[in-house]
Coordinates of C-alpha atoms and ligand atoms in Angstrom, one line a residue:
M1144 CA -2.0 22.4 22.2
K1145 CA 1.0 20.4 23.3
E1146 CA 3.4 19.7 20.4
P1147 CA 3.2 16.0 19.5
D1148 CA 6.2 13.7 19.2
V1149 CA 5.1 12.5 15.8
L1150 CA 2.9 14.0 13.1
V1151 CA 1.6 11.5 10.6
I1152 CA 0.3 12.8 7.2
G1153 CA -2.5 10.6 5.9
G1154 CA -5.0 8.6 8.0
G1155 CA -5.4 5.6 5.7
V1156 CA -4.5 2.1 6.9
M1157 CA -0.7 2.8 6.7
G1158 CA -0.9 6.1 8.6
A1159 CA -3.5 4.7 11.1
A1160 CA -1.5 1.5 11.8
T1161 CA 1.8 3.4 12.2
A1162 CA 0.1 5.9 14.6
C1163 CA -1.6 3.1 16.5
F1164 CA 1.7 1.2 17.1
L1165 CA 3.6 4.4 18.0
A1166 CA 1.1 5.3 20.7
R1167 CA 0.1 1.8 21.9
D1168 CA 3.5 0.2 22.0
H1169 CA 5.9 3.1 22.4
G1170 CA 3.9 5.7 24.3
A1171 CA 4.4 8.4 21.6
A1172 CA 2.1 11.4 21.4
V1173 CA 0.8 11.4 17.9
I1174 CA -1.3 13.6 15.6
V1175 CA -2.6 12.3 12.3
L1176 CA -3.5 14.8 9.6
E1177 CA -6.2 13.6 7.3
R1178 CA -7.7 15.8 4.6
D1179 CA -10.9 13.7 4.2
P1180 CA -12.1 12.0 7.3
S1181 CA -14.8 10.3 5.2
Y1182 CA -11.9 8.4 3.4
A1183 CA -14.2 8.4 0.3
R1184 CA -11.3 8.3 -2.2
A1185 CA -8.7 6.6 0.0
S1186 CA -7.3 3.3 -1.3
S1187 CA -8.1 1.8 2.2
A1188 CA -11.8 2.3 1.7
L1189 CA -11.8 0.9 -1.9
S1190 CA -9.6 -2.2 -1.5
A1191 CA -10.3 -5.8 -2.5
S1192 CA -8.6 -6.6 0.8
S1193 CA -7.0 -10.0 0.0
I1194 CA -3.9 -11.5 1.4
R1195 CA -1.4 -13.8 -0.2
Q1196 CA 2.0 -15.4 0.3
Q1197 CA 2.6 -15.7 -3.4
F1198 CA 4.9 -12.8 -3.9
S1199 CA 8.3 -12.9 -5.7
T1200 CA 10.0 -10.8 -3.0
P1201 CA 10.9 -12.7 0.2
L1202 CA 10.3 -9.5 2.3
N1203 CA 6.7 -9.3 1.0
I1204 CA 6.1 -12.9 1.9
A1205 CA 7.4 -12.2 5.4
L1206 CA 5.2 -9.1 5.7
S1207 CA 2.2 -11.2 4.8
Q1208 CA 3.0 -13.9 7.3
W1209 CA 3.4 -11.4 10.2
S1210 CA 0.3 -9.5 9.2
L1211 CA -1.8 -12.7 8.9
A1212 CA -0.8 -13.8 12.4
F1213 CA -1.6 -10.3 13.7
M1214 CA -5.1 -10.4 12.0
K1215 CA -5.8 -13.8 13.6
R1216 CA -5.3 -12.3 17.0
V1217 CA -6.9 -9.0 16.1
E1218 CA -9.6 -9.3 18.8
S1219 CA -6.9 -9.0 21.5
E1220 CA -4.6 -6.7 19.6
L1221 CA -7.1 -4.0 18.6
A1222 CA -10.1 -4.4 21.0
V1223 CA -11.3 -1.1 22.6
D1224 CA -13.4 -1.1 25.8
G1225 CA -14.0 -4.8 25.4
E1226 CA -15.3 -4.4 21.9
A1227 CA -13.4 -6.5 19.4
P1228 CA -13.1 -5.9 15.7
T1229 CA -14.3 -8.6 13.3
L1230 CA -12.3 -9.0 10.1
G1231 CA -14.1 -12.1 8.5
L1232 CA -10.8 -13.5 7.4
V1233 CA -11.1 -16.6 5.2
E1234 CA -8.3 -18.6 3.7
P1235 CA -9.3 -20.3 0.4
G1236 CA -5.9 -19.5 -1.2
Y1237 CA -4.8 -17.8 -4.4
L1238 CA -4.5 -19.8 -7.6
Y1239 CA -2.1 -18.4 -10.3
L1240 CA -2.6 -20.0 -13.7
A1241 CA 0.0 -20.1 -16.5
G1242 CA 0.1 -21.1 -20.1
P1243 CA 3.3 -22.7 -21.5
G1244 CA 5.0 -19.2 -21.6
G1245 CA 4.4 -18.5 -17.9
A1246 CA 5.1 -21.8 -16.2
A1247 CA 8.8 -21.2 -15.6
E1248 CA 8.0 -18.0 -13.7
L1249 CA 5.5 -19.8 -11.5
R1250 CA 8.1 -22.5 -10.8
A1251 CA 10.8 -19.8 -9.9
N1252 CA 8.4 -17.9 -7.7
Q1253 CA 7.3 -21.1 -5.9
A1254 CA 11.0 -21.8 -5.1
V1255 CA 11.3 -18.4 -3.5
Q1256 CA 8.0 -18.8 -1.7
Q1257 CA 8.8 -22.3 -0.3
A1258 CA 12.2 -21.0 0.9
A1259 CA 10.3 -18.3 2.8
G1260 CA 8.1 -20.9 4.5
A1261 CA 5.0 -20.4 2.3
Q1262 CA 2.9 -23.5 1.5
V1263 CA 2.5 -23.3 -2.2
A1264 CA 1.8 -26.3 -4.5
L1265 CA 2.4 -26.5 -8.2
L1266 CA -0.4 -28.4 -10.0
E1267 CA -0.3 -29.8 -13.5
P1268 CA -3.5 -29.4 -15.6
A1269 CA -4.8 -32.9 -14.7
A1270 CA -4.4 -32.2 -11.0
L1271 CA -6.0 -28.7 -11.4
Q1272 CA -9.0 -30.4 -13.1
T1273 CA -9.4 -32.9 -10.3
R1274 CA -9.2 -30.3 -7.6
F1275 CA -11.4 -27.7 -9.4
P1276 CA -13.7 -29.5 -11.8
W1277 CA -15.4 -26.2 -12.8
L1278 CA -12.1 -24.9 -14.3
Q1279 CA -11.3 -25.1 -18.0
V1280 CA -7.6 -26.2 -18.1
D1281 CA -7.0 -27.2 -21.8
D1282 CA -4.7 -24.2 -22.5
L1283 CA -2.9 -24.3 -19.2
A1284 CA 0.5 -25.6 -18.4
L1285 CA 0.6 -25.1 -14.6
G1286 CA -1.2 -23.7 -11.6
S1287 CA 0.3 -22.4 -8.4
L1288 CA -2.0 -22.8 -5.4
G1289 CA -1.5 -21.4 -1.9
L1290 CA -2.4 -24.1 0.6
A1291 CA -2.4 -21.9 3.7
G1292 CA -2.3 -18.3 4.7
E1293 CA -4.0 -16.8 1.7
G1294 CA -7.5 -15.4 1.3
W1295 CA -9.4 -12.2 2.0
F1296 CA -10.8 -10.1 4.9
D1297 CA -12.7 -6.9 5.6
G1298 CA -10.1 -4.3 4.9
P1299 CA -12.1 -1.2 5.9
A1300 CA -12.8 -3.0 9.2
L1301 CA -9.1 -3.4 9.8
H1302 CA -8.6 0.3 8.9
T1303 CA -11.3 1.3 11.4
A1304 CA -9.9 -0.9 14.1
F1305 CA -6.5 0.6 13.8
R1306 CA -8.0 4.1 14.0
R1307 CA -10.2 3.2 17.0
R1308 CA -7.3 1.6 18.8
A1309 CA -5.0 4.5 18.0
I1310 CA -7.5 7.0 19.4
A1311 CA -7.9 4.9 22.5
A1312 CA -4.1 5.1 22.9
G1313 CA -4.3 8.9 22.7
V1314 CA -3.7 9.6 19.0
R1315 CA -5.6 12.6 17.7
F1316 CA -6.9 12.6 14.1
V1317 CA -7.2 16.2 12.8
A1318 CA -9.0 17.1 9.6
A1319 CA -6.5 19.1 7.6
E1320 CA -4.7 18.9 4.3
A1321 CA -0.9 19.3 4.5
T1322 CA 0.4 21.5 1.8
R1323 CA 3.8 22.9 2.7
I1324 CA 6.8 21.8 4.7
E1325 CA 8.7 24.2 7.0
S1326 CA 12.3 23.1 7.4
R1327 CA 15.7 24.3 8.5
G1328 CA 18.9 22.5 7.5
D1329 CA 18.2 18.8 7.6
R1330 CA 15.2 19.0 10.0
V1331 CA 11.5 19.5 9.3
H1332 CA 10.0 21.7 11.9
A1333 CA 6.3 22.0 10.9
L1334 CA 3.7 21.3 8.3
H1335 CA 1.3 24.0 7.0
A1336 CA -2.2 23.1 6.1
T1337 CA -4.4 24.6 3.4
D1338 CA -6.6 26.2 6.1
G1339 CA -3.6 28.1 7.5
Q1340 CA -3.0 25.9 10.5
R1341 CA 0.7 25.1 11.4
F1342 CA 1.6 21.7 12.9
A1343 CA 4.9 21.4 14.6
A1344 CA 6.4 18.1 15.8
D1345 CA 9.6 16.3 16.5
I1346 CA 9.2 13.6 13.9
F1347 CA 7.1 13.4 10.6
V1348 CA 5.7 10.4 8.8
L1349 CA 4.5 10.8 5.2
A1350 CA 1.7 8.2 4.6
A1351 CA -0.4 10.0 2.1
G1352 CA -0.9 7.0 -0.1
A1353 CA -1.1 7.6 -3.8
W1354 CA -0.8 11.3 -3.2
S1355 CA 2.5 11.2 -1.3
S1356 CA 4.7 12.5 -4.2
A1357 CA 3.6 16.1 -4.0
L1358 CA 4.8 16.4 -0.4
A1359 CA 7.9 14.2 -1.0
A1360 CA 8.9 16.7 -3.7
H1361 CA 9.1 19.4 -1.0
L1362 CA 11.8 17.2 0.6
G1363 CA 13.7 16.9 -2.6
L1364 CA 12.6 13.2 -3.0
A1365 CA 11.4 12.3 -6.5
L1366 CA 8.9 9.6 -5.5
P1367 CA 7.6 7.5 -8.5
V1368 CA 4.3 6.9 -6.8
S1369 CA 1.0 8.0 -8.4
P1370 CA -2.7 7.1 -8.3
K1371 CA -3.6 4.4 -10.9
K1372 CA -7.3 3.6 -11.2
R1373 CA -8.4 0.0 -10.8
D1374 CA -11.9 -1.2 -11.4
V1375 CA -13.6 -3.9 -9.4
F1376 CA -16.9 -5.6 -10.6
V1377 CA -19.4 -7.2 -8.3
L1378 CA -21.0 -10.2 -10.0
D1379 CA -24.2 -12.1 -9.5
S1380 CA -23.9 -15.6 -10.8
P1381 CA -25.7 -18.9 -10.2
A1382 CA -22.3 -20.7 -10.6
V1383 CA -21.4 -23.0 -7.8
L1384 CA -17.6 -23.3 -7.6
P1385 CA -16.6 -25.5 -4.6
G1386 CA -13.3 -24.5 -3.0
C1387 CA -13.0 -21.4 -5.2
P1388 CA -9.8 -19.5 -4.4
L1389 CA -8.8 -16.1 -5.7
V1390 CA -8.0 -17.1 -9.3
I1391 CA -5.6 -15.2 -11.5
D1392 CA -5.9 -16.1 -15.2
P1393 CA -2.9 -15.9 -17.4
S1394 CA -4.5 -12.9 -19.0
G1395 CA -4.3 -11.0 -15.7
V1396 CA -8.1 -11.2 -15.2
W1397 CA -8.9 -12.2 -11.6
F1398 CA -12.0 -13.3 -9.7
R1399 CA -12.9 -14.6 -6.2
P1400 CA -16.1 -15.4 -4.3
E1401 CA -17.6 -12.5 -2.2
G1402 CA -20.7 -13.2 -0.2
R1403 CA -23.2 -14.9 -2.5
G1404 CA -21.5 -13.6 -5.6
F1405 CA -18.1 -12.9 -7.0
L1406 CA -15.6 -10.0 -7.4
A1407 CA -13.6 -9.7 -10.6
G1408 CA -11.1 -7.3 -12.1
A1409 CA -8.2 -6.9 -14.6
P1410 CA -5.4 -4.6 -15.4
P1411 CA -6.6 -1.6 -17.4
R1412 CA -6.8 -1.8 -21.2
T1413 CA -3.7 -0.4 -22.9
L1414 CA -3.8 2.4 -25.4
T1415 CA -3.1 -0.1 -28.2
D1416 CA -6.3 -2.0 -27.2
G1417 CA -8.2 1.2 -27.8
G1418 CA -8.7 1.5 -24.1
P1419 CA -8.1 4.5 -21.9
G1420 CA -4.5 3.3 -20.9
D1421 CA -3.3 3.9 -17.4
P1422 CA -3.3 7.7 -16.8
D1423 CA -2.7 9.2 -13.4
E1424 CA -5.7 9.9 -11.2
P1425 CA -8.6 9.7 -13.7
P1426 CA -12.0 10.2 -12.0
L1427 CA -13.1 7.3 -9.9
E1428 CA -16.6 7.6 -11.2
A1429 CA -15.4 6.6 -14.7
V1430 CA -15.5 2.8 -14.2
D1431 CA -14.5 1.2 -17.5
H1432 CA -17.6 -1.0 -18.2
L1433 CA -16.2 -1.8 -21.6
L1434 CA -13.3 -3.5 -19.9
F1435 CA -15.8 -5.9 -18.4
E1436 CA -18.0 -6.4 -21.4
E1437 CA -15.2 -6.8 -24.0
H1438 CA -12.3 -8.2 -22.0
I1439 CA -13.2 -9.6 -18.6
W1440 CA -16.4 -11.4 -19.3
P1441 CA -15.3 -13.4 -22.3
L1442 CA -12.2 -14.5 -20.4
L1443 CA -14.2 -15.5 -17.4
A1444 CA -16.7 -17.5 -19.4
A1445 CA -13.8 -19.2 -21.2
R1446 CA -12.1 -20.1 -18.0
V1447 CA -15.2 -21.1 -16.0
P1448 CA -18.0 -22.2 -18.4
A1449 CA -20.5 -21.7 -15.5
F1450 CA -19.8 -18.0 -15.7
E1451 CA -21.6 -17.8 -19.0
A1452 CA -24.7 -16.7 -17.0
L1453 CA -23.7 -13.8 -14.8
R1454 CA -24.7 -10.2 -14.2
V1455 CA -22.8 -7.2 -13.0
R1456 CA -24.5 -6.1 -9.8
S1457 CA -22.3 -3.1 -9.2
A1458 CA -18.8 -1.8 -9.7
W1459 CA -16.4 0.5 -8.0
A1460 CA -13.0 2.0 -8.6
G1461 CA -10.1 2.9 -6.4
Y1462 CA -6.5 4.1 -6.8
Y1463 CA -3.6 1.7 -6.5
E1464 CA -0.7 3.8 -5.0
M1465 CA 1.5 2.6 -7.8
N1466 CA 5.3 2.7 -7.4
A1467 CA 6.4 2.8 -11.1
F1468 CA 10.0 2.1 -10.1
D1469 CA 9.6 -1.5 -8.8
H1470 CA 6.0 -2.0 -7.6
N1471 CA 7.0 -2.2 -4.0
G1472 CA 6.3 -0.1 -0.9
V1473 CA 8.6 2.7 0.1
A1474 CA 9.1 2.7 3.8
G1475 CA 11.7 4.0 6.3
A1476 CA 13.7 7.1 7.0
V1477 CA 13.9 9.7 4.2
P1478 CA 17.6 10.1 3.2
G1479 CA 19.0 13.6 3.9
W1480 CA 16.5 14.3 6.7
R1481 CA 17.0 13.7 10.4
N1482 CA 13.3 13.4 11.4
V1483 CA 11.3 12.3 8.4
H1484 CA 9.9 8.9 7.6
I1485 CA 7.7 7.5 4.8
A1486 CA 5.3 4.6 4.2
C1487 CA 3.6 4.7 0.8
G1488 CA 3.6 3.2 -2.7
F1489 CA 2.6 -0.3 -1.8
S1490 CA 1.2 -0.8 -5.3
G1491 CA -2.0 -2.6 -4.5
H1492 CA -0.8 -4.8 -1.7
G1493 CA -0.7 -2.3 1.2
M1494 CA -3.9 -3.4 3.0
Q1495 CA -2.5 -6.8 3.8
H1496 CA 0.9 -5.4 4.8
A1497 CA -0.2 -2.5 7.0
P1498 CA 0.0 -4.4 10.3
A1499 CA 3.6 -5.5 9.8
V1500 CA 4.7 -2.2 8.2
G1501 CA 3.0 -0.1 10.9
S1502 CA 4.6 -2.2 13.7
A1503 CA 8.1 -2.2 12.1
L1504 CA 8.1 1.5 11.2
A1505 CA 6.8 2.6 14.6
A1506 CA 9.6 0.6 16.3
A1507 CA 12.2 2.1 14.0
I1508 CA 10.9 5.6 14.6
A1509 CA 10.6 5.2 18.4
G1510 CA 13.9 3.3 18.8
G1511 CA 11.9 0.4 20.3
H1512 CA 11.3 -3.2 19.5
S1513 CA 9.0 -5.0 17.1
D1514 CA 9.3 -8.6 15.9
A1515 CA 7.8 -7.6 12.5
P1516 CA 10.2 -8.0 9.6
A1517 CA 12.7 -5.1 9.3
L1518 CA 11.9 -2.8 6.4
D1519 CA 15.5 -2.1 5.2
A1520 CA 14.8 -3.5 1.8
L1521 CA 11.9 -1.0 1.3
S1522 CA 14.1 2.0 2.2
P1523 CA 13.6 5.1 0.0
R1524 CA 17.4 5.0 -0.4
R1525 CA 17.0 2.5 -3.2
L1526 CA 15.2 5.1 -5.3
L1527 CA 18.3 7.4 -5.0
E1528 CA 20.7 4.5 -5.7
G1529 CA 18.7 3.1 -8.7
R1530 CA 18.4 -0.3 -7.0
R1531 CA 15.1 -2.0 -7.8
L1532 CA 13.4 -4.5 -5.5
L1533 CA 11.2 -5.7 -8.2
E1534 CA 7.9 -7.4 -7.3
S1535 CA 6.8 -9.3 -10.4
N1536 CA 3.5 -10.6 -8.9
V1537 CA 1.4 -7.5 -9.1
I1538 CA -2.3 -8.1 -9.7
Ligands
LIG2587 C1 -9.3 -1.6 -6.2 C2 -8.2 -1.9 -5.2 C3 -8.0 -3.2 -4.8 C4 -7.0 -3.5 -3.9 N1 -6.8 -4.8 -3.5 C5 -5.9 -5.0 -2.5 C6 -5.8 -6.4 -2.0 O1 -6.5 -7.3 -2.4 N2 -4.9 -6.6 -1.0 C7 -4.1 -5.6 -0.5 O2 -3.3 -5.8 0.4 N3 -4.2 -4.3 -1.0 C8 -5.1 -4.0 -1.9 N4 -5.2 -2.8 -2.4 C9 -4.3 -1.7 -2.0 C10 -4.6 -1.2 -0.6 O3 -5.9 -0.8 -0.5 C11 -3.6 0.0 -0.4 O4 -2.3 -0.5 -0.6 C12 -3.7 0.6 1.0 O5 -5.0 0.9 1.3 C13 -2.9 1.9 1.0 O6 -3.1 2.5 2.2 P1 -2.5 4.0 2.5 O7 -2.8 4.3 3.8 O8 -1.1 4.0 2.0 O9 -3.3 4.9 1.4 P2 -4.8 5.5 1.5 O10 -5.7 4.6 2.1 O11 -5.1 6.1 0.2 O12 -4.6 6.7 2.6 C14 -3.9 7.9 2.3 C15 -4.6 9.0 3.0 O13 -3.9 10.2 2.9 C16 -4.8 11.3 2.8 N5 -4.0 12.4 2.2 C17 -3.4 12.5 1.0 N6 -2.8 13.6 0.9 C18 -2.9 14.3 2.1 C19 -2.5 15.6 2.5 N7 -1.7 16.4 1.8 N8 -2.8 15.9 3.8 C20 -3.6 15.1 4.6 N9 -4.0 13.9 4.2 C21 -3.7 13.5 2.9 C22 -5.8 10.7 1.9 O14 -7.0 11.5 2.0 C23 -6.0 9.3 2.3 O15 -7.0 9.1 3.3 C24 -6.2 -2.4 -3.3 C25 -6.5 -1.1 -3.7 C26 -7.5 -0.9 -4.6 C27 -7.8 0.6 -5.0

């Protein structure tokens, strides 16, 4: 087997997008190592796949804008043999709600978002009530509504489309679990897999999602990224909520339409609430149904009285690849190494940013061009220098 130019570890949406752009746009020979080709536990298969402009970090807004534009022309970008992917992208917006204590933060974030070209309107309770008559607004001070460029799409379809287009451009996906790094001086030479295979390459990209820290440790990089379980509940409800966006209650509970029903979720219950807290990598089967019964449902019914009658149809859990340092992705060249790059830790907003991150990272690796936003601010260097790029809008 000819040695590839680039070896990508992890075939989730980040690894697949990076591999796709490397091969399609820069002619690189790429192998992707993926330990589980069913992607059963990958974040990319378990995502709520929504996209927003309402971040507190300008770079995140720019990544959303570039990725959204890419998704709108996905038929031409990622078609294979005349077969075009369908993402089902819709743009009903995100609506962040705040009580008196949270209004100042919404105002500050909106200023950042407007400066970055996002169309975000601040609505007082009366305006909220007029626009969304089904919403209970008595305890609210302000709402922040995305007027364009926010909504949701079929994330697994985007992941599959990147994989298919990558394969069409010559990328090989190999089923193997990388376990050990072989290096000399400041260069990595090969990766060893649990089945004994050795994979040599010129350049390596670590895109192992929530599980990237173990391999990063071999590079001497203490990566503050770990798998944090997040539950998503699929609801049947007779409620009719015209124009319903993705709503984020001041409590952190969120909901949005999905098909004929709704999705809902919330941050995990903390230990002080008597809940399970937020441990690393609990079993995905252990959906916290009490979180829904005792916390989410009462808050949903208080915010939207029409939700009094609803039923949990099903539920699933996936891991956020949480970066505990500043809740932002870590992307770029790994300091101290001449031929290693990383893209992980997107803390629950990586699906929407994969197109832009993949394009920018591929160009940086290949020394080529991309008009996606430069990733300098996401460099792993900030971890070593203790410089946080704090994202305060984490759902
Ligand atoms: C419940 C939930 C809701 C979400 N909602 C949204 C949302 O609304 N919008 C949004 O943008 N994002 C959302 N996300 C986040 C988004 O899904 C992730 O940011 C994104 O999928 C991360 O992609 P990834 O490729 O980095 O990781 P993954 O998809 O996890 O891929 C990593 C891959 O690496 C493989 N791997 C790991 N270790 C090794 C190894 N040693 N060798 C070989 N392979 C390895 C794994 O098997 C896995 O397939 C959500 C996530 C969850 C769980």
